[in-house]
Amino acid sequence: MGDAIPEFDFSDLVSSAGFNNNEDSKECHVVAPEQTASSSGSFIKGRPSVNINANANVSDGSSRQQGPVPSRKKDPHVVHLLKRISLQSTILCIIIPLFSLFKLILAPPKPINPLFIGFFCVYTFLSQVALFAGYHRFFSHQSFQAHVLLQLVYSVFGGSVGLGSVLQFASQHMAHHRHQDTERDPHSFSVYGCLFSLWGHRFFLGNRKSRKAIKECRDTILSTSRMSRGKLSTTAASPDELIQPPNYELLVMQDKYYVKLLILTIVVIPCLVARYCGVPYWTGIYYLGFVKMSIIQQQWLLLGTLAHIRNFPLATQPFSSIRSAINLPLSCLFQFLLFGEAKHNFHHEFPSDFTNGSRWYHWDPAKWTIYLCQSLGLVNHLHVTDPQQSLKCFIQQQQKLLDEEHSKLKWGVSIDRLPSMTSNQFVKLAIEQFAENKRALVVIEGIVHDVTPFIHDHPGGTALVQLSVGKDATHAFNGAVYFHSKAARNLLATMRIAKLSSSERVQNTVWERRMLKDSRDQQRRNNRQITYTQKNHYAAGAA
């Protein structure tokens, strides 16, 4: 096996990125239960003693005997749940949206000047683009490379949505893609249900498996960004060098100062806009901060839930049905409500594509803004799925659906699995069975068929079938009497019982013999007519 290809060692990548934890390499010396007590201490039977401090004080040549380690008390169920609550996500994704909703219901908004409404629409659209194009497609899937200044805009305004820093969001989303529909998926609809998939995963920290998966994805994002790290300084780098994958320094800085950036985007900027538009500060914070954040949050959370309901009415899975991701129906409606992300089956099959649909005309504002940034020189290396690859997946999925429907139908016994019999055995069996049990056995194309269930439903009458018993009706079936349709052939295939093993011909039916005789007579008449015509032609030429 010396020529085998060596496996990829992930430890090299992690160690080069500086994520080795020296504390994890510390050894803990455990004394086995079978080991006898040493001169420096005694052994408690049935319990291994752990040497926690190797430099413990020793008196009179012996150490103190360690007693059994007390068992850890379990927290009450309520306390355990309280420890699992994520305070930041609870405030940003549950308390503030509920407060905004109830305030809109109980205190309808008063008329506001059009200038403030314009700022609200622009600020909301900018935050949506920063989330769906920046947080999602750039930082999570690296579908394109962006200028460092554009990355800064994505990280600032994407953070105003309240779904966490780039590292928090991207690591959770990567874990969702890697472990979809499993316990390691942070918000799997098929595992945890609708409420947890929609809001519960923002309320609780999740189970141990999902938290571990998120941590692994976070380390992957940091290590890969550090391996391809760029510089924030624009003086020492050319413009082409500033268009790069996710910048490591920017990721770390945005994660460290996320709370301050959040306060800047949902408090400070709305207050400045409110002062400029001449409206109260609380109005600016409420609408530009809380309402805007709640709307975009629910867009994203609804996407992660609705787009994974397999039995959603009229939903489709045109590219793959292995996982739960679907394309939502009523494309115009859901594409608008979910900011162009409703083609989720396409996205999960081709996650690195910077678009979210297989057609150019699909509603996708994030895609159009990426095109705009490309024309401005802020974006390059856009990843687009080869149309042949998407077409292959589409055809394979359609073939899978056809095979599933094919397996539900009765097609008859395969010819390879049929028992064999000779022509004489068939004739003898057919005569006996028809005389004793009224079973009609007929040979068509070398296959013995039991057409008894269909004898009274035959469009040509029962006499045609009865006179074919024990005979070869191949020519009659294929046009001598009637050229049967594909539906008739499918029905005939369900009646197979055996196949002929010998090359001896079975006697043809009376209609076949008569039709063959008539066809030979017709052929002789045609030949005579041709000869007569040729003679007349030659005679006319001679004349």
XYZ file of C-alpha atoms in Angstrom:
543
model
C 0.000 0.000 0.000
C 3.000 2.265 -0.423
C 1.407 3.896 -3.469
C -1.785 4.853 -1.624
C -2.730 8.527 -1.429
C -2.093 9.867 2.100
C -5.058 11.210 4.017
C -5.429 14.946 4.572
C -4.262 15.904 8.059
C -6.533 18.597 9.492
C -4.237 19.063 12.481
C -1.716 20.851 10.264
C -4.318 23.395 9.270
C -5.492 23.985 12.829
C -1.997 24.143 14.319
C -0.792 26.570 11.652
C -3.761 28.823 12.432
C -2.757 28.915 16.084
C -5.658 27.042 17.674
C -3.714 24.426 19.661
C -4.658 24.621 23.287
C -1.782 23.742 25.531
C -4.108 23.103 28.414
C -5.682 20.213 26.554
C -2.346 18.430 26.404
C -1.921 18.199 30.152
C -1.888 14.647 31.422
C -3.874 13.330 34.312
C -2.297 10.290 36.009
C -4.900 7.761 37.078
C -4.065 4.789 39.311
C -5.744 1.625 38.096
C -8.048 -0.248 40.541
C -5.849 -3.349 40.402
C -2.694 -1.436 41.351
C -1.413 -1.933 44.938
C -0.766 0.970 47.253
C 2.664 2.545 46.971
C 4.906 3.618 49.813
C 3.738 7.199 49.431
C 0.071 6.474 50.057
C -2.645 3.881 50.418
C -5.270 2.702 47.962
C -9.008 2.709 48.572
C -10.457 -0.517 47.252
C -12.745 -0.223 44.288
C -11.929 3.430 43.545
C -9.043 4.750 41.455
C -7.208 7.617 43.085
C -6.278 10.620 40.935
C -2.908 12.217 41.545
C -3.928 15.835 41.121
C -0.841 17.438 42.667
C 2.422 15.649 42.140
C 4.283 18.043 44.458
C 2.082 17.545 47.512
C 3.627 18.022 50.935
C 4.993 14.771 52.404
C 5.390 14.215 56.176
C 6.993 11.220 57.933
C 7.629 9.555 54.565
C 3.932 9.073 53.859
C 1.118 11.128 52.352
C -2.394 11.608 53.592
C -4.972 9.102 52.528
C -7.414 10.659 50.074
C -11.074 9.974 50.672
C -13.673 9.214 47.996
C -14.567 12.109 45.703
C -18.117 13.206 46.501
C -20.611 12.739 43.666
C -21.744 15.875 41.854
C -25.280 16.922 42.653
C -27.630 17.375 39.745
C -29.384 20.694 39.366
C -33.172 20.795 39.503
C -34.894 20.730 36.137
C -35.885 24.406 36.325
C -32.359 25.496 37.208
C -30.975 23.353 34.391
C -33.298 25.057 31.884
C -32.376 28.509 33.165
C -28.696 27.727 32.619
C -29.438 26.746 29.027
C -31.078 30.073 28.168
C -29.132 32.361 25.828
C -29.639 35.820 27.311
C -28.423 37.801 24.280
C -30.533 35.914 21.740
C -33.550 35.947 24.041
C -33.478 39.729 24.346
C -32.737 40.430 20.680
C -34.820 37.726 18.978
C -37.760 37.176 21.345
C -38.338 40.010 23.824
C -37.744 42.957 21.462
C -39.793 41.453 18.544
C -42.683 40.634 20.908
C -42.531 44.121 22.394
C -42.543 45.661 18.910
C -45.483 43.512 17.828
C -47.644 44.290 20.865
C -46.858 47.993 20.651
C -47.931 48.066 17.007
C -51.187 46.314 17.933
C -52.015 48.260 21.097
C -50.702 51.638 19.908
C -51.135 52.028 16.151
C -48.463 54.215 14.570
C -49.219 57.876 14.120
C -48.569 59.663 10.805
C -44.851 60.275 10.272
C -43.265 62.596 7.745
C -42.349 61.000 4.381
C -38.641 61.741 4.859
C -38.480 59.446 7.884
C -40.403 56.736 6.005
C -37.867 56.974 3.187
C -34.992 56.554 5.652
C -36.796 53.556 7.169
C -37.155 51.827 3.769
C -33.535 52.502 2.775
C -32.171 51.406 6.163
C -34.273 48.233 6.117
C -33.167 47.329 2.584
C -29.523 47.997 3.429
C -29.762 45.728 6.483
C -31.475 43.000 4.454
C -28.728 43.085 1.840
C -26.067 43.020 4.556
C -27.675 39.914 6.083
C -28.625 37.884 3.018
C -25.773 38.889 0.699
C -23.111 39.592 3.333
C -23.695 37.424 6.384
C -25.174 34.536 4.413
C -23.642 34.279 0.951
C -20.280 35.946 1.545
C -19.219 35.185 5.116
C -20.986 31.806 5.476
C -20.598 30.315 1.977
C -17.873 32.525 0.465
C -19.748 32.659 -2.835
C -17.626 35.583 -3.986
C -14.756 37.801 -2.886
C -15.468 41.314 -1.652
C -13.544 44.503 -1.006
C -12.566 45.044 2.631
C -14.695 48.202 2.804
C -17.699 46.246 1.522
C -16.976 43.563 4.128
C -16.989 46.297 6.763
C -20.393 47.523 5.560
C -21.726 43.954 5.617
C -20.457 43.351 9.144
C -21.796 46.644 10.559
C -25.284 46.696 9.045
C -25.671 42.905 9.132
C -25.031 43.075 12.861
C -27.984 45.461 13.242
C -30.338 42.532 12.585
C -29.605 41.059 16.023
C -28.703 37.529 14.897
C -25.238 37.736 16.422
C -21.812 38.524 15.103
C -20.522 37.179 11.805
C -18.708 34.335 13.572
C -21.804 33.392 15.574
C -24.097 33.502 12.566
C -21.764 31.827 10.048
C -20.695 29.017 12.390
C -24.306 28.204 13.226
C -25.324 28.285 9.580
C -22.403 26.101 8.508
C -23.342 23.572 11.202
C -26.880 23.607 9.794
C -25.604 22.770 6.296
C -23.119 20.141 7.446
C -25.487 18.289 9.795
C -28.878 18.998 8.286
C -31.779 16.966 9.726
C -29.651 15.513 12.547
C -29.201 16.283 16.242
C -26.076 18.278 15.409
C -28.184 20.660 13.338
C -28.798 23.715 15.585
C -32.375 24.227 14.351
C -33.499 21.059 12.600
C -37.239 21.070 11.938
C -37.418 17.296 11.457
C -35.671 16.629 14.801
C -36.853 19.393 17.135
C -40.160 20.501 15.640
C -41.596 23.773 14.429
C -41.391 25.981 17.529
C -37.782 25.132 18.318
C -36.765 25.531 14.681
C -38.458 28.929 14.518
C -37.682 30.521 17.915
C -36.528 27.862 20.379
C -32.961 27.684 19.088
C -32.661 31.428 19.718
C -33.998 30.990 23.272
C -31.886 27.994 24.354
C -28.223 27.256 23.732
C -28.967 23.866 22.153
C -27.782 20.386 23.016
C -24.180 19.336 23.485
C -23.845 17.881 19.981
C -25.047 21.016 18.212
C -22.868 23.269 20.386
C -19.857 21.135 19.537
C -20.716 21.285 15.820
C -21.001 25.082 15.998
C -17.637 25.334 17.744
C -16.004 23.142 15.083
C -17.427 25.341 12.322
C -16.268 28.471 14.125
C -12.723 27.088 14.313
C -12.911 26.235 10.608
C -13.969 29.763 9.680
C -11.219 31.334 11.770
C -8.530 28.961 10.534
C -9.386 29.362 6.844
C -9.677 33.151 7.112
C -6.381 33.307 8.967
C -4.655 31.186 6.334
C -5.802 33.647 3.637
C -5.630 36.741 5.828
C -5.507 40.179 4.253
C -4.786 43.659 5.568
C -7.190 46.354 6.645
C -4.706 49.061 5.766
C -5.348 50.550 2.338
C -1.957 52.247 2.117
C 0.189 49.135 1.865
C -2.057 47.095 -0.411
C -3.206 47.466 -3.981
C -6.955 47.624 -4.805
C -6.886 44.094 -6.200
C -5.422 42.748 -2.962
C -8.210 44.374 -0.955
C -10.808 42.264 -2.793
C -10.405 39.060 -0.834
C -12.161 36.278 1.127
C -13.494 37.073 4.625
C -10.876 39.143 6.416
C -9.593 37.557 9.618
C -8.951 40.804 11.514
C -12.408 42.068 10.589
C -14.089 38.875 11.815
C -12.309 38.971 15.155
C -12.852 42.701 15.654
C -16.554 42.534 14.781
C -17.092 39.604 17.135
C -15.265 41.393 19.957
C -17.158 44.683 19.620
C -20.493 43.265 18.466
C -22.533 44.745 21.336
C -21.124 48.209 20.690
C -21.871 47.887 16.966
C -25.404 46.794 17.819
C -25.935 49.855 20.005
C -24.525 52.009 17.209
C -26.928 50.613 14.590
C -30.148 50.340 16.608
C -29.741 53.370 18.912
C -27.179 55.923 17.741
C -27.892 55.931 13.991
C -31.712 55.945 14.491
C -31.353 58.911 16.890
C -29.310 60.828 14.316
C -31.916 60.094 11.632
C -34.732 61.105 13.997
C -33.005 64.404 14.762
C -32.493 65.092 11.059
C -36.125 64.251 10.214
C -37.558 66.150 13.184
C -39.202 63.229 14.944
C -38.812 62.094 18.577
C -35.744 60.045 19.443
C -37.878 57.167 20.734
C -39.676 57.026 17.373
C -36.375 56.646 15.557
C -35.132 53.941 17.925
C -38.428 52.077 17.809
C -38.900 51.994 14.036
C -35.320 52.095 12.701
C -34.012 49.901 15.505
C -36.606 47.518 16.930
C -39.215 47.209 14.150
C -36.641 46.975 11.362
C -34.620 44.391 13.309
C -37.718 42.307 14.095
C -38.929 42.228 10.480
C -35.619 41.021 9.069
C -35.171 38.504 11.899
C -38.532 36.919 11.188
C -37.691 36.727 7.496
C -34.600 34.684 8.291
C -36.200 32.527 10.991
C -39.240 31.792 8.828
C -36.922 30.805 5.994
C -35.080 28.297 8.190
C -38.386 26.713 9.240
C -40.790 26.845 6.298
C -38.154 25.820 3.756
C -37.549 22.531 5.622
C -41.127 21.245 5.886
C -41.183 18.291 3.492
C -44.975 18.012 3.384
C -45.539 21.725 2.829
C -48.481 22.044 0.389
C -47.379 22.249 -3.250
C -43.680 22.424 -2.281
C -41.153 20.826 -4.632
C -37.707 19.258 -4.416
C -36.526 19.485 -8.031
C -32.820 18.861 -7.375
C -32.638 16.474 -4.423
C -35.003 14.850 -1.937
C -32.311 13.306 0.277
C -32.670 16.120 2.812
C -35.626 18.240 3.866
C -34.838 21.462 1.962
C -37.666 22.440 -0.403
C -38.590 25.095 -2.929
C -41.591 26.894 -1.493
C -44.691 27.230 -3.712
C -46.247 30.492 -4.869
C -42.808 31.633 -5.893
C -43.680 35.310 -6.351
C -45.182 35.579 -2.858
C -42.578 33.661 -0.859
C -39.644 35.061 -2.821
C -40.829 38.542 -1.877
C -41.523 37.682 1.774
C -38.188 35.882 2.242
C -36.060 38.360 0.267
C -35.404 35.985 -2.618
C -34.421 32.913 -0.548
C -37.465 30.692 -1.190
C -35.603 28.426 -3.671
C -34.064 26.586 -0.739
C -33.720 23.197 -2.404
C -31.441 24.773 -4.987
C -29.461 26.546 -2.282
C -28.796 23.388 -0.255
C -27.751 21.486 -3.351
C -25.482 24.303 -4.589
C -24.661 26.331 -1.440
C -21.642 28.081 -2.917
C -23.653 29.672 -5.738
C -23.971 33.413 -5.175
C -27.543 33.291 -6.523
C -30.525 31.551 -4.988
C -32.261 30.215 -8.057
C -31.601 28.312 -11.227
C -33.181 31.001 -13.444
C -31.961 34.536 -14.052
C -35.452 36.025 -13.653
C -36.058 34.651 -10.136
C -36.680 37.401 -7.593
C -33.379 37.798 -5.753
C -32.459 41.345 -4.596
C -29.223 40.129 -2.952
C -28.039 38.753 -6.304
C -28.732 42.053 -8.021
C -26.820 44.038 -5.405
C -23.852 41.670 -5.847
C -23.991 42.297 -9.598
C -24.034 46.041 -8.879
C -21.006 45.772 -6.596
C -19.213 43.775 -9.278
C -19.806 46.533 -11.814
C -18.353 49.016 -9.280
C -15.225 46.902 -8.854
C -15.995 45.870 -5.254
C -16.657 42.188 -5.967
C -15.036 39.489 -8.085
C -14.648 35.701 -8.349
C -18.404 35.106 -8.330
C -19.171 31.418 -8.085
C -21.892 30.308 -10.485
C -23.115 26.741 -10.816
C -22.570 25.145 -14.221
C -26.019 24.771 -15.854
C -25.129 21.206 -16.822
C -24.538 20.322 -13.167
C -27.916 21.664 -12.088
C -29.552 19.932 -15.061
C -27.912 16.632 -14.081
C -29.297 16.897 -10.557
C -32.710 17.813 -11.934
C -32.783 14.794 -14.286
C -31.517 12.450 -11.565
C -34.225 13.642 -9.199
C -36.910 13.201 -11.830
C -35.583 9.708 -12.561
C -35.735 8.939 -8.841
C -39.359 10.047 -8.698
C -40.141 7.925 -11.761
C -38.468 4.905 -10.170
C -40.482 5.401 -6.996
C -43.726 5.505 -8.974
C -42.521 2.569 -11.085
C -41.985 0.467 -7.964
C -45.577 1.072 -6.825
C -47.055 -0.500 -9.956
C -47.550 -4.161 -10.818
C -45.407 -4.973 -13.851
C -45.545 -8.760 -13.736
C -42.838 -11.320 -13.072
C -39.505 -10.627 -14.737
C -38.789 -12.904 -17.711
C -35.502 -13.997 -16.146
C -37.343 -15.337 -13.108
C -39.985 -17.302 -15.018
C -39.864 -21.128 -14.952
C -39.208 -22.947 -18.229
C -41.232 -25.562 -20.063
C -41.126 -27.230 -23.462
C -43.660 -26.707 -26.207
C -45.169 -30.171 -25.679
C -45.495 -29.552 -21.946
C -47.233 -26.256 -22.612
C -49.745 -27.760 -25.053
C -50.529 -30.616 -22.679
C -50.856 -28.306 -19.666
C -53.011 -25.795 -21.552
C -55.464 -28.471 -22.723
C -55.732 -30.032 -19.265
C -56.161 -26.715 -17.436
C -58.782 -25.408 -19.828
C -60.745 -28.645 -19.614
C -60.585 -28.945 -15.834
C -60.287 -25.355 -14.504
C -61.238 -23.187 -17.502
C -57.761 -21.602 -17.400
C -56.756 -20.018 -20.685
C -53.025 -20.432 -21.361
C -51.667 -18.728 -24.479
C -48.138 -18.284 -25.873
C -47.149 -14.846 -27.157
C -43.545 -14.163 -28.181
C -42.285 -17.297 -26.437
C -43.896 -16.440 -23.069
C -46.766 -18.425 -21.568
C -49.560 -16.162 -20.330
C -52.563 -17.013 -18.186
C -55.219 -14.733 -19.675
C -58.078 -16.233 -17.662
C -58.814 -13.007 -15.660
C -59.220 -11.069 -18.908
C -61.098 -13.639 -20.994
C -64.517 -12.046 -20.425
C -63.202 -8.473 -20.805
C -61.492 -9.068 -24.144
C -62.799 -6.486 -26.640
C -62.769 -9.078 -29.435
C -64.957 -11.472 -27.472
C -64.285 -14.678 -25.547
C -64.210 -16.867 -28.680
C -60.962 -15.326 -29.869
C -59.292 -16.138 -26.553
C -60.759 -19.624 -26.221
C -59.649 -20.666 -29.688
C -56.113 -19.421 -28.864
C -55.737 -21.686 -25.815
C -52.705 -23.956 -26.163
C -51.545 -22.136 -29.288
C -49.074 -19.431 -30.320
C -50.932 -16.149 -30.789
C -47.884 -13.977 -31.467
C -48.791 -12.971 -35.033
C -52.416 -12.440 -34.119
C -51.385 -10.198 -31.215
C -48.916 -8.221 -33.334
C -51.193 -7.301 -36.209
C -52.474 -10.394 -37.999
C -55.778 -9.939 -36.180
C -55.172 -6.693 -34.289
C -52.068 -4.651 -33.475
C -52.370 -4.226 -29.711
C -51.460 -1.019 -27.889
C -48.833 -0.441 -25.241
C -51.531 -0.536 -22.556
C -52.522 -4.011 -23.758
C -48.895 -5.140 -23.626
C -48.528 -3.807 -20.083
C -51.637 -5.724 -19.068
C -50.377 -8.867 -20.796
C -47.046 -8.621 -18.892
C -48.889 -9.040 -15.585
C -50.155 -12.447 -16.769
C -46.779 -14.151 -17.364
C -46.382 -17.591 -15.786
C -43.608 -19.376 -17.741
C -41.379 -19.267 -20.809
C -40.709 -21.839 -23.532
C -37.307 -23.478 -23.407
C -37.343 -25.432 -26.687
C -37.142 -24.054 -30.203
C -40.138 -26.091 -31.377
C -42.984 -24.014 -32.709
C -46.386 -24.175 -31.103
C -49.317 -24.531 -33.464
C -50.607 -21.169 -34.663
C -54.186 -20.090 -34.130
C -56.745 -20.561 -36.895
C -56.806 -16.782 -37.496
C -53.083 -16.707 -37.927
C -53.111 -19.589 -40.376
C -55.941 -17.968 -42.307
C -54.312 -14.542 -42.254
C -50.967 -15.981 -43.291
C -52.635 -17.863 -46.140
C -54.476 -14.715 -47.207
C -51.291 -12.679 -47.029
C -49.397 -15.224 -49.153
C -52.244 -15.261 -51.672
C -52.217 -11.468 -51.723
C -48.479 -11.495 -52.276
C -48.815 -13.937 -55.194
C -51.527 -11.738 -56.718
C -49.324 -8.685 -56.338
C -46.431 -10.504 -57.994
C -48.635 -11.561 -60.922
C -49.914 -8.008 -61.265
C -46.342 -6.682 -61.338
C -45.364 -9.266 -63.991
C -48.446 -8.464 -66.084
C -47.739 -4.721 -65.846
C -44.140 -5.192 -66.861
C -45.168 -7.307 -69.881
C -47.660 -4.652 -70.991
C -44.999 -1.999 -70.557
C -42.516 -3.885 -72.684
C -45.204 -4.601 -75.272
C -46.103 -0.946 -75.473
C -42.446 -0.082 -75.903
C -42.060 -2.636 -78.687
C -45.118 -1.294 -80.461
